[in-house]
CSV table of C-alpha atoms in Angstrom, one decimal:
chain,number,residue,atom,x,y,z
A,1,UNK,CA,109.2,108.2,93.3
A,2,UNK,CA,110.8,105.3,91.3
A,3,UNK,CA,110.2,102.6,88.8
A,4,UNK,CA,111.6,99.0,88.0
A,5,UNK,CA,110.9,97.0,84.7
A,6,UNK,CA,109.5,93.9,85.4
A,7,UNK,CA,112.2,91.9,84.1
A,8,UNK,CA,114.3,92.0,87.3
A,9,UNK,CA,112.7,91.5,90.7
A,10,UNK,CA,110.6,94.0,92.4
A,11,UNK,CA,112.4,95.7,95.3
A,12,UNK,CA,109.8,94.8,97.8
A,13,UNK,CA,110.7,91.1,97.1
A,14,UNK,CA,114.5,92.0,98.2
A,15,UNK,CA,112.9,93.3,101.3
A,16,UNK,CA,110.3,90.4,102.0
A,17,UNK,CA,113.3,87.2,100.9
A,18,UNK,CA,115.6,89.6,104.0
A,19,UNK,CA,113.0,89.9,106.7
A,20,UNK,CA,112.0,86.0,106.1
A,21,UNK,CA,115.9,85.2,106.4
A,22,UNK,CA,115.8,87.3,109.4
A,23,UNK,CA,113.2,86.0,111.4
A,24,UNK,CA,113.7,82.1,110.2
A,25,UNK,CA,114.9,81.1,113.4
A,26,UNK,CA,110.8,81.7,114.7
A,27,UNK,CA,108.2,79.1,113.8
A,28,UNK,CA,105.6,81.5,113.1
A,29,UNK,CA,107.7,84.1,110.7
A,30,UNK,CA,105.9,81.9,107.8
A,31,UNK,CA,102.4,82.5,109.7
A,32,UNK,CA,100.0,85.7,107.9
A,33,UNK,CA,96.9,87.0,108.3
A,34,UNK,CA,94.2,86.6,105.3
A,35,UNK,CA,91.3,89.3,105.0
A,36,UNK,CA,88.7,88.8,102.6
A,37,UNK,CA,85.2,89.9,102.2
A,38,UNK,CA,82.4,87.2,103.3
A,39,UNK,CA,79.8,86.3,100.4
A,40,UNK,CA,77.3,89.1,103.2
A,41,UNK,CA,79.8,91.9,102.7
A,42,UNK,CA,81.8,91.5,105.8
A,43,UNK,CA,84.8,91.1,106.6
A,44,UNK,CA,86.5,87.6,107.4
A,45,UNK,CA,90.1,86.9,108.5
A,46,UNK,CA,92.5,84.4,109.3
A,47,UNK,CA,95.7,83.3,109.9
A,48,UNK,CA,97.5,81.3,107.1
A,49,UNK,CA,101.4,80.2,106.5
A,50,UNK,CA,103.6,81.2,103.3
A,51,UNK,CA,104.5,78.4,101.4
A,52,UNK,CA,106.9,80.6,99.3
A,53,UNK,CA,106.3,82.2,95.6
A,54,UNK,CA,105.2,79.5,92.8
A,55,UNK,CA,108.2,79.4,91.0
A,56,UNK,CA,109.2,81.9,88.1
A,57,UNK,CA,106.9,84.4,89.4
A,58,UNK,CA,106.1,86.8,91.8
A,59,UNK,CA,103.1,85.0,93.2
A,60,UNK,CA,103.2,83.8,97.1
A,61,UNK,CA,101.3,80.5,97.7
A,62,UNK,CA,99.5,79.1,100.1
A,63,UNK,CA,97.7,75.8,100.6
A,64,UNK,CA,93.4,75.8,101.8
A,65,UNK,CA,90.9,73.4,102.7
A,66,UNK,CA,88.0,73.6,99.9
A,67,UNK,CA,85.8,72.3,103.0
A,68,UNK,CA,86.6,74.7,105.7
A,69,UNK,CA,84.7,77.3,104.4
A,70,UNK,CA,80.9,76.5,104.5
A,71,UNK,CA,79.7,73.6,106.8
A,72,UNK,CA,78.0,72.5,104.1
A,73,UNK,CA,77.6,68.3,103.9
A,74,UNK,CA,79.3,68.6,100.3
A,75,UNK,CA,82.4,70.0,99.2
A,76,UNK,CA,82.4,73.1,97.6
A,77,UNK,CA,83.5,73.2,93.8
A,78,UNK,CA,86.0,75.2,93.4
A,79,UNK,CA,84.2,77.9,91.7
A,80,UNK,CA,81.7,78.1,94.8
A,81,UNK,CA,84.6,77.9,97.1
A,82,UNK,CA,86.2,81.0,95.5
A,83,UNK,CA,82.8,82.8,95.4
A,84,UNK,CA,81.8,82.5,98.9
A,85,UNK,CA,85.2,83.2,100.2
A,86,UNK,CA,87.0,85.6,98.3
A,87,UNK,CA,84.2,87.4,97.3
A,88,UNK,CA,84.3,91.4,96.7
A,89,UNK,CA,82.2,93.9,95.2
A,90,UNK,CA,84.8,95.3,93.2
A,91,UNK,CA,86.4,91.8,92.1
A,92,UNK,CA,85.4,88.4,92.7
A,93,UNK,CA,88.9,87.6,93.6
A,94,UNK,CA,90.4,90.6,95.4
A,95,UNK,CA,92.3,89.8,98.5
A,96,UNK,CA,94.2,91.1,101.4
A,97,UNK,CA,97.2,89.4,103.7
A,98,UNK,CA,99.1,90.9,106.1
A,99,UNK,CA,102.4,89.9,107.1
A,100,UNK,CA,104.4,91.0,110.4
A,101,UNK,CA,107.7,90.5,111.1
A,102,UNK,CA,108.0,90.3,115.3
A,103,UNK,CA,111.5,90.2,115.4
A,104,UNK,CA,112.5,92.9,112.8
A,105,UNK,CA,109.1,94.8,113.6
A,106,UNK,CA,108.4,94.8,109.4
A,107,UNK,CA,104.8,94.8,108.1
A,108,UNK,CA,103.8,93.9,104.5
A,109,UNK,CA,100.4,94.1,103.9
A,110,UNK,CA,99.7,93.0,100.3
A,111,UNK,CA,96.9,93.6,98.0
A,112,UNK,CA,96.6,91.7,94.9
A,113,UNK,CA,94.1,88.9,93.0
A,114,UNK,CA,93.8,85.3,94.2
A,115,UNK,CA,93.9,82.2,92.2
A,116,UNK,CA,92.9,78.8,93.3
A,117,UNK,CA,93.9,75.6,92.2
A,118,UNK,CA,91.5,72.5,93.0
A,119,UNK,CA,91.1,69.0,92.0
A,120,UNK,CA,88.9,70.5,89.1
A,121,UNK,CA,91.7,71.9,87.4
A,122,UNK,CA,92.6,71.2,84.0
A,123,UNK,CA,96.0,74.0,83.4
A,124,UNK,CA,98.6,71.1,83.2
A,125,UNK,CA,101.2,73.7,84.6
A,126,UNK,CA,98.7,74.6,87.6
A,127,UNK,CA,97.9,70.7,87.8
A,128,UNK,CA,101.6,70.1,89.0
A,129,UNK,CA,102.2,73.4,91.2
A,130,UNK,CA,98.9,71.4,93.2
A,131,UNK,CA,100.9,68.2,92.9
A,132,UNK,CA,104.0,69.9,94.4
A,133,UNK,CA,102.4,71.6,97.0
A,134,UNK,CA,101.1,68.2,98.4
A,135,UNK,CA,104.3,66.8,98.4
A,136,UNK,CA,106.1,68.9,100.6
A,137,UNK,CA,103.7,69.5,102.6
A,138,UNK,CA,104.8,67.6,106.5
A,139,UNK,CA,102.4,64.4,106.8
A,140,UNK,CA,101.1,66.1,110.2
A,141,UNK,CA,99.5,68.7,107.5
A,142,UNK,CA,97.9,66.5,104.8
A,143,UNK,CA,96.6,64.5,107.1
A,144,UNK,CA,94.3,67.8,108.5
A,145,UNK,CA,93.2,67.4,104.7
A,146,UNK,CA,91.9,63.8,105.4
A,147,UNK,CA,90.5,64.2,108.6
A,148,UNK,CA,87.1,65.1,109.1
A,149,UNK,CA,85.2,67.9,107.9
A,150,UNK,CA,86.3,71.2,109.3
A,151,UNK,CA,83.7,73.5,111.0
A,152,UNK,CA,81.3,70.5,111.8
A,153,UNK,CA,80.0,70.5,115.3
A,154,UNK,CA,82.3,67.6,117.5
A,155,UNK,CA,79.4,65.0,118.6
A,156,UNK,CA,80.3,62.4,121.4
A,157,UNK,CA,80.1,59.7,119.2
A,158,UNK,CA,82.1,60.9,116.6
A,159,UNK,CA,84.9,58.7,115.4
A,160,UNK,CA,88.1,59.8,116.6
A,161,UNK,CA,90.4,57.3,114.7
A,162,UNK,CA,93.3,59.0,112.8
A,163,UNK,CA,92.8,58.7,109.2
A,164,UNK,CA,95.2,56.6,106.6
A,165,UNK,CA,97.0,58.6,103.9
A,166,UNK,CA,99.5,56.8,101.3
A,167,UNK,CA,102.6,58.7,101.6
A,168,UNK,CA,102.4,58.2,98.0
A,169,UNK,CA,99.0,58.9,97.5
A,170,UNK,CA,98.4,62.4,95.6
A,171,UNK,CA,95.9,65.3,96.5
A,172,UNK,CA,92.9,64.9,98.3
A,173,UNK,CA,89.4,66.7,96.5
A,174,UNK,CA,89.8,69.4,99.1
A,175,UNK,CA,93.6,70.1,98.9
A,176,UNK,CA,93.7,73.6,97.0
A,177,UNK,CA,96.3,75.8,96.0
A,178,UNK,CA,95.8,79.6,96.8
A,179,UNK,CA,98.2,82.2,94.4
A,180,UNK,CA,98.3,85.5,95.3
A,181,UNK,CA,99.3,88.0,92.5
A,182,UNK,CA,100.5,91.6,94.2
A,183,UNK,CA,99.3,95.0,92.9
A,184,UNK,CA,100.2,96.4,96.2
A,185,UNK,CA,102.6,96.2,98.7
A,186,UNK,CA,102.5,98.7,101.7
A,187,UNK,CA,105.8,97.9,103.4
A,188,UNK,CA,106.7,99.7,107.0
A,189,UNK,CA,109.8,99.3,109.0
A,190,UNK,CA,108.6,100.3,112.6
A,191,UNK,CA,111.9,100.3,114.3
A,192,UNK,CA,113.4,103.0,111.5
A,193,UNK,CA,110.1,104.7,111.1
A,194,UNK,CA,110.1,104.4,107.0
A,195,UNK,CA,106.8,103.4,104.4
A,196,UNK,CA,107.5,102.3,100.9
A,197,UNK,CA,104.7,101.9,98.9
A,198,UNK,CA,105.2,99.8,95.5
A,199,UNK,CA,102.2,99.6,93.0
A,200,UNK,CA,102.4,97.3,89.6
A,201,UNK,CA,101.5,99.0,86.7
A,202,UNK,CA,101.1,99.3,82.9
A,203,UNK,CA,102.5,101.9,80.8
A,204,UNK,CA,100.4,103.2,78.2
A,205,UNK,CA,100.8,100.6,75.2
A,206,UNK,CA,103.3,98.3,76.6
A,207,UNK,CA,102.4,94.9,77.8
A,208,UNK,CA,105.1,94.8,80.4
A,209,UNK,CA,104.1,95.6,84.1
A,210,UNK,CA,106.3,98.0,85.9
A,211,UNK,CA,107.2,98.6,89.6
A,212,UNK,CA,106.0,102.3,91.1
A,213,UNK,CA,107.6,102.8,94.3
A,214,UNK,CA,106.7,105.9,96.7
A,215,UNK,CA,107.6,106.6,100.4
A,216,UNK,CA,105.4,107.3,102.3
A,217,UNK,CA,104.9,109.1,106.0
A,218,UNK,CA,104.1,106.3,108.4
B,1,UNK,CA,76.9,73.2,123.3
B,2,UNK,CA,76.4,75.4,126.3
B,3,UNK,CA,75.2,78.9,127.2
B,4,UNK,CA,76.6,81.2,130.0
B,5,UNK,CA,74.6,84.1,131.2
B,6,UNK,CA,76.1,87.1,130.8
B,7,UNK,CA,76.5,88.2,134.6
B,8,UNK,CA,79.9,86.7,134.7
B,9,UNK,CA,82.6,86.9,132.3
B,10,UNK,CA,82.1,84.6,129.2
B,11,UNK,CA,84.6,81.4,129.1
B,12,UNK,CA,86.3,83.1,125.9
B,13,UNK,CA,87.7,86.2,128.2
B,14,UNK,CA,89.0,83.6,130.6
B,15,UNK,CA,91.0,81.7,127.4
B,16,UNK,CA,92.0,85.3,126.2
B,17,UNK,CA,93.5,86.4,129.7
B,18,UNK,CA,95.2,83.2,130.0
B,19,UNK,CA,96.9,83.5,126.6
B,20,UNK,CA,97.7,86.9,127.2
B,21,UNK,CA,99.1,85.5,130.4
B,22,UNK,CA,101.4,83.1,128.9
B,23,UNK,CA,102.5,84.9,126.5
B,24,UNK,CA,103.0,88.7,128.0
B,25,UNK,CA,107.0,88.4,127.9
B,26,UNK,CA,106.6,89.1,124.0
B,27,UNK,CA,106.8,92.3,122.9
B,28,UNK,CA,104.2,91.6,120.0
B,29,UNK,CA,101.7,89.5,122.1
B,30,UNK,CA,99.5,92.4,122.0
B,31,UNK,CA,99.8,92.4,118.9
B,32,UNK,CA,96.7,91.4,116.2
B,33,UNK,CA,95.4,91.9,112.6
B,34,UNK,CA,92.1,94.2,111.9
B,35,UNK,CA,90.2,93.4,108.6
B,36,UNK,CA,88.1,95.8,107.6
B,37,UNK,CA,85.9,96.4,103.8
B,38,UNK,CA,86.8,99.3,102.2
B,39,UNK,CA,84.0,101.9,100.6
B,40,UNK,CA,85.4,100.4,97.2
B,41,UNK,CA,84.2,96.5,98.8
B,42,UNK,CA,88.0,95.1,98.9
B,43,UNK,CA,89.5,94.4,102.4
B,44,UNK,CA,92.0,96.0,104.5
B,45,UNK,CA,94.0,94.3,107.1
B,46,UNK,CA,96.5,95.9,109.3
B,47,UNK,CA,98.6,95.4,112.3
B,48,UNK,CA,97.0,97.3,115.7
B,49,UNK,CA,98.1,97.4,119.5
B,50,UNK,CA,95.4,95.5,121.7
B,51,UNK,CA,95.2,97.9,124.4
B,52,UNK,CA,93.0,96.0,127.4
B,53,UNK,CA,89.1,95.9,127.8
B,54,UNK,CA,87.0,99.3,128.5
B,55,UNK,CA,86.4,99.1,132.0
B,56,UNK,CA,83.5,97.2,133.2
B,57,UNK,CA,83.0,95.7,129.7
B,58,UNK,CA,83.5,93.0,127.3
B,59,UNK,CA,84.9,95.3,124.9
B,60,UNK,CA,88.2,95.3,123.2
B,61,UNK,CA,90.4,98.7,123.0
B,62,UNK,CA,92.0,100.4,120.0
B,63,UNK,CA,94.2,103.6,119.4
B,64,UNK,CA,93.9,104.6,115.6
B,65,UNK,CA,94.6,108.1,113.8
B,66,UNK,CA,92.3,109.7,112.2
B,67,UNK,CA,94.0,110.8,109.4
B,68,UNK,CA,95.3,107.4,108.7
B,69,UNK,CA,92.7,106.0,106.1
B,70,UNK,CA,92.8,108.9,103.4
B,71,UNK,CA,95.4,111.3,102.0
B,72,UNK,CA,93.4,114.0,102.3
B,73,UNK,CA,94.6,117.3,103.5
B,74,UNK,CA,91.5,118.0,106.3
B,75,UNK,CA,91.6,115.0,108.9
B,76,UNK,CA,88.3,113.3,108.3
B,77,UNK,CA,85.4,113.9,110.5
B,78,UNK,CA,84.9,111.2,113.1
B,79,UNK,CA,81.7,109.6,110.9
B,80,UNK,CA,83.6,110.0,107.4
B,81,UNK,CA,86.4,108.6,109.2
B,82,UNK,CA,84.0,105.2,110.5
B,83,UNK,CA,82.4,105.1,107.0
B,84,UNK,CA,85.4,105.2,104.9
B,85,UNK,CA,87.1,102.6,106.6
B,86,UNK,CA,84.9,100.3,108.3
B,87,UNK,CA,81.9,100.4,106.3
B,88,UNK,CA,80.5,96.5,105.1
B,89,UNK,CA,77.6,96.3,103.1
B,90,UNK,CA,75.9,94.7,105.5
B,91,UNK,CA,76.7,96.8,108.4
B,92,UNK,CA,78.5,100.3,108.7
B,93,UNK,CA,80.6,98.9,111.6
B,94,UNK,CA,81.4,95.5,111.3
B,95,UNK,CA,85.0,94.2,111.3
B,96,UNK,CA,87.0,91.1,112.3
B,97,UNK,CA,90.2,90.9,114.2
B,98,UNK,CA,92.5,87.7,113.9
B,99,UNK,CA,94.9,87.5,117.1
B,100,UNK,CA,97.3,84.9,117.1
B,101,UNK,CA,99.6,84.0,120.0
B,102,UNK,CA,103.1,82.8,118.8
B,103,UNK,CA,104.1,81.0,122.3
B,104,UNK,CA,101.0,79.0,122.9
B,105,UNK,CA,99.4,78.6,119.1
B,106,UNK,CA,96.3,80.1,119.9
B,107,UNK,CA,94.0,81.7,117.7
B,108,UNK,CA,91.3,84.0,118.4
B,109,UNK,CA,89.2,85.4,115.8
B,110,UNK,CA,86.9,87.9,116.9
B,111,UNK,CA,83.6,89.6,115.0
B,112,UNK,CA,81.5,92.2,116.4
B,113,UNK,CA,80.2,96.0,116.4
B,114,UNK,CA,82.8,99.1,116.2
B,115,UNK,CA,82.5,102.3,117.9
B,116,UNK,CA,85.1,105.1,117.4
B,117,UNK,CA,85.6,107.8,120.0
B,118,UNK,CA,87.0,111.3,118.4
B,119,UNK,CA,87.1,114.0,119.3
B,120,UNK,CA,83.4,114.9,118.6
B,121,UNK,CA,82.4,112.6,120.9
B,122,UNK,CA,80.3,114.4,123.6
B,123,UNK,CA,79.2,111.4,125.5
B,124,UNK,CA,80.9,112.0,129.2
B,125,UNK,CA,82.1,108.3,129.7
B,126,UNK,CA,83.1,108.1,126.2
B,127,UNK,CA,85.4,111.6,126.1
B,128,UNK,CA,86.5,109.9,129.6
B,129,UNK,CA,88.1,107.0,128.0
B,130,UNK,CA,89.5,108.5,125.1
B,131,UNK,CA,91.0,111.3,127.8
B,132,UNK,CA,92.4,108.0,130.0
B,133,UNK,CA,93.6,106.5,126.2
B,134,UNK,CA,95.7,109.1,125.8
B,135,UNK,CA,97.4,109.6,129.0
B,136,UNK,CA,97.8,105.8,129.4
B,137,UNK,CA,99.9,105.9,126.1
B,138,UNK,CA,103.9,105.9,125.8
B,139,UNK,CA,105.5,109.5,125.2
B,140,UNK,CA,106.6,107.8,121.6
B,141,UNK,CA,102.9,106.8,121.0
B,142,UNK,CA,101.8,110.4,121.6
B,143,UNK,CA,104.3,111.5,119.2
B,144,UNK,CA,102.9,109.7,116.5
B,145,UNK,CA,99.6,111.2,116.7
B,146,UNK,CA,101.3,115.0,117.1
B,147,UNK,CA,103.3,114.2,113.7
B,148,UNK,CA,103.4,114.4,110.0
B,149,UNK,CA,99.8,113.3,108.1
B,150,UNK,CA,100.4,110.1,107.7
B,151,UNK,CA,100.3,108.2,103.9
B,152,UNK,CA,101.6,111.2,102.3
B,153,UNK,CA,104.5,111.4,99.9
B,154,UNK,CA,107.3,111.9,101.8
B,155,UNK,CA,108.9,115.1,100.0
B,156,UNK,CA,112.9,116.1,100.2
B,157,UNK,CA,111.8,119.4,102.0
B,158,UNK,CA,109.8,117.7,104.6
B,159,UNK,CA,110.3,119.5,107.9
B,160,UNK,CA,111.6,116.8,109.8
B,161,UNK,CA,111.9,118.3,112.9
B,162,UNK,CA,110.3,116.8,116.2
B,163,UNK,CA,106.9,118.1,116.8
B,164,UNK,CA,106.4,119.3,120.7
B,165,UNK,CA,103.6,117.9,122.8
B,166,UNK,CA,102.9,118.9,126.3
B,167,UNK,CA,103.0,115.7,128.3
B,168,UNK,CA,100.0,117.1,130.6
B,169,UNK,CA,98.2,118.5,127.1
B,170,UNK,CA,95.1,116.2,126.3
B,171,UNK,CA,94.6,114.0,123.5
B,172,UNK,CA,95.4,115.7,120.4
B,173,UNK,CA,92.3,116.0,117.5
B,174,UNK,CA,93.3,113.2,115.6
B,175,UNK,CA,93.8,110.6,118.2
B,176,UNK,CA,90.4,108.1,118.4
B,177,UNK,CA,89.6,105.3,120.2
B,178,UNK,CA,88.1,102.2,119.1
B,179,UNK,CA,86.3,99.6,120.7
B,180,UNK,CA,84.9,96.2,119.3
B,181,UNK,CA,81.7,94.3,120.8
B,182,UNK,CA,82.3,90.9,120.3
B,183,UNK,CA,79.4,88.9,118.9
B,184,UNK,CA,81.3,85.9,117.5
B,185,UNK,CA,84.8,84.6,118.9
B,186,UNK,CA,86.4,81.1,116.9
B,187,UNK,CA,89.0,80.0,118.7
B,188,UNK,CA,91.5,77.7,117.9
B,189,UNK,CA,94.0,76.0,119.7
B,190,UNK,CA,96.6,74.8,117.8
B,191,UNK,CA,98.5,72.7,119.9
B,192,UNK,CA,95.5,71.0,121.0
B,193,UNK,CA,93.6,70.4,117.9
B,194,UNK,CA,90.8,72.2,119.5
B,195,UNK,CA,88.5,74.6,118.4
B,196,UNK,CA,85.4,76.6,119.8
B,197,UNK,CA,82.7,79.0,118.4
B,198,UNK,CA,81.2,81.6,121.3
B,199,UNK,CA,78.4,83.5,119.8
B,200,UNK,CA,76.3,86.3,121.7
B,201,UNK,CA,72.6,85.7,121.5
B,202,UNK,CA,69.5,86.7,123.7
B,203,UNK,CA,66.9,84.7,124.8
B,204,UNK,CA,63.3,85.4,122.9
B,205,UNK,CA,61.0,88.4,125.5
B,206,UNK,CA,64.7,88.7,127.7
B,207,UNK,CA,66.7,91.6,127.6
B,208,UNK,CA,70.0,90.3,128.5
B,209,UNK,CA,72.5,88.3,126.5
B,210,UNK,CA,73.8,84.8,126.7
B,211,UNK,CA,76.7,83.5,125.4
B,212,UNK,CA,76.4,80.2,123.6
B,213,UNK,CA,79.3,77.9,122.9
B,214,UNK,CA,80.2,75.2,120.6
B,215,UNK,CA,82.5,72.7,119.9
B,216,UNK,CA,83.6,72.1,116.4
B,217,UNK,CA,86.1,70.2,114.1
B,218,UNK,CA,89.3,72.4,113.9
């Protein structure tokens, strides 16, 4: 069993920056799945891409349609959206991904709290990660935010023309930002057989989080 | 929308054996990701093997280790086992799986019932298909099973030495099968832009079930 001080980075980020290096040359190495708990207690899941860590921090982001939740005629506010969707028992905002590697057989399944960042957001710094996020997204992908309302029923007569987006043109409403904070990381390396588990952690009066690292039997 | 009677195989099993068709020269494309609630109401999600339909069925197969969800020192009883890990609040056995084919960009996300086969099952066809499970695995599959508890601290004194299985010995206590009824499959076809729900339903005073389809906005 181990520790490292939060001031340098964790060692499962060494281990998650090799095996994205690794398996760059694949499309889908930036493709996860996301478990969460459904607003009825059970469990939902889907697959999502990386869009890297928020800078300065050891957050991984990811980019969501507020609308593709509830096939409700409204938008969701973002407080809804996060309540029906990331819903736990435990905590409102606990969440789940998990991350395999096919070519270097690694799996990271992550535990940690969520954050969202909507067009209701006031946190100047959190107003530009959104801002950001649009921008480099490709203009294949915004445009899935300005297209029609995800989870609708397609009717015959539904109007099929691609929509217009201003390549300047900033967020849509339903363009969110989803952070994910780690507590957790199970890591397992399949082809060498090995488990690390690293927990974040407090010591007793001291504000700064530390790295516990344990390895476990697979 | 359309219904299919559920004498013949539902169209989601014909999209599912076509994907695994296309893209059975990976490794990983039996691959998926199980999401499960936790007794504490956070999620799980973990990498499994797909390992074909139980015969005659719509059912998908599962190998899992009992001793796998808890660091406890006594594997768990087959029921503790199901309640600790795949309990919802909703239902004891509900879970989703989110299987995503890397060659063809096809998602399938599939929610239904679980059952879990151990080794107190005394239901003939049931101890049948866990028996056929487990001679149907790899050698190195096997092994896993016959090894160390798994999710314990790995300790400098561990006896490392291979464990010994008799390759005509039956399934060892801790090896279970799982199996998932679909009642809901999204899929999503990413190439395409194309996305349908299949939900199983039955008609009011008829016992059998229908499968009802629908097309809706990806």
């Amino acid at each position: 069993m181990a520790c490292s001080c939060s001031s340098v980075p964790p060692q499962w980020r060494h281990l998650l920056s090799n095996a994205l290096q690794a398996n760059q040359h694949l499309k889908h190495s930036r493709y996860l799945q996301l478990a969460t708990v459904r607003a009825n207690g059970s469990p939902a899941n889907r697959t999502i891409v990386f869009r890297g860590f928020v800078e300065g921090t050891d957050k991984l982001q990811f980019t969501t349609d507020s609308r593709s939740q509830k096939a409700t005629p409204l938008p969701l506010s973002v407080k809804d959206f996060s309540k029906s969707l990331f819903r736990s028992t435990k905590s409102s905002f606990a969440l789940r991904i998990c991350y395999y590697f096919t070519d270097t057989w690694e799996q990271f399944r992550i535990h940690g709290l969520l954050e969202i960042i909507g067009k209701s957001e006031t946190d100047m710094n959190k107003k530009l990660i959104r801002e950001k996020a649009w921008f480099s997204s490709s203009s294949k992908s915004r445009m899935q935010f300005a297209g029609p309302h995800p989870g609708l029923p397609v009717v015959a007569s539904q109007d099929d023309h691609e929509p217009e987006l201003d390549s300047e043109q900033g967020p849509v409403d339903c363009f969110c930002v989803v952070t994910l904070e780690p507590e957790e990381v199970d890591y397992v390396h399949l082809k060498d057989n090995k488990r690390w588990v690293y927990t974040r952690s407090k010591k007793e009066n001291e504000e700064a989080y530390f790295w516990f690292e344990i390895e476990l039997t697979p």
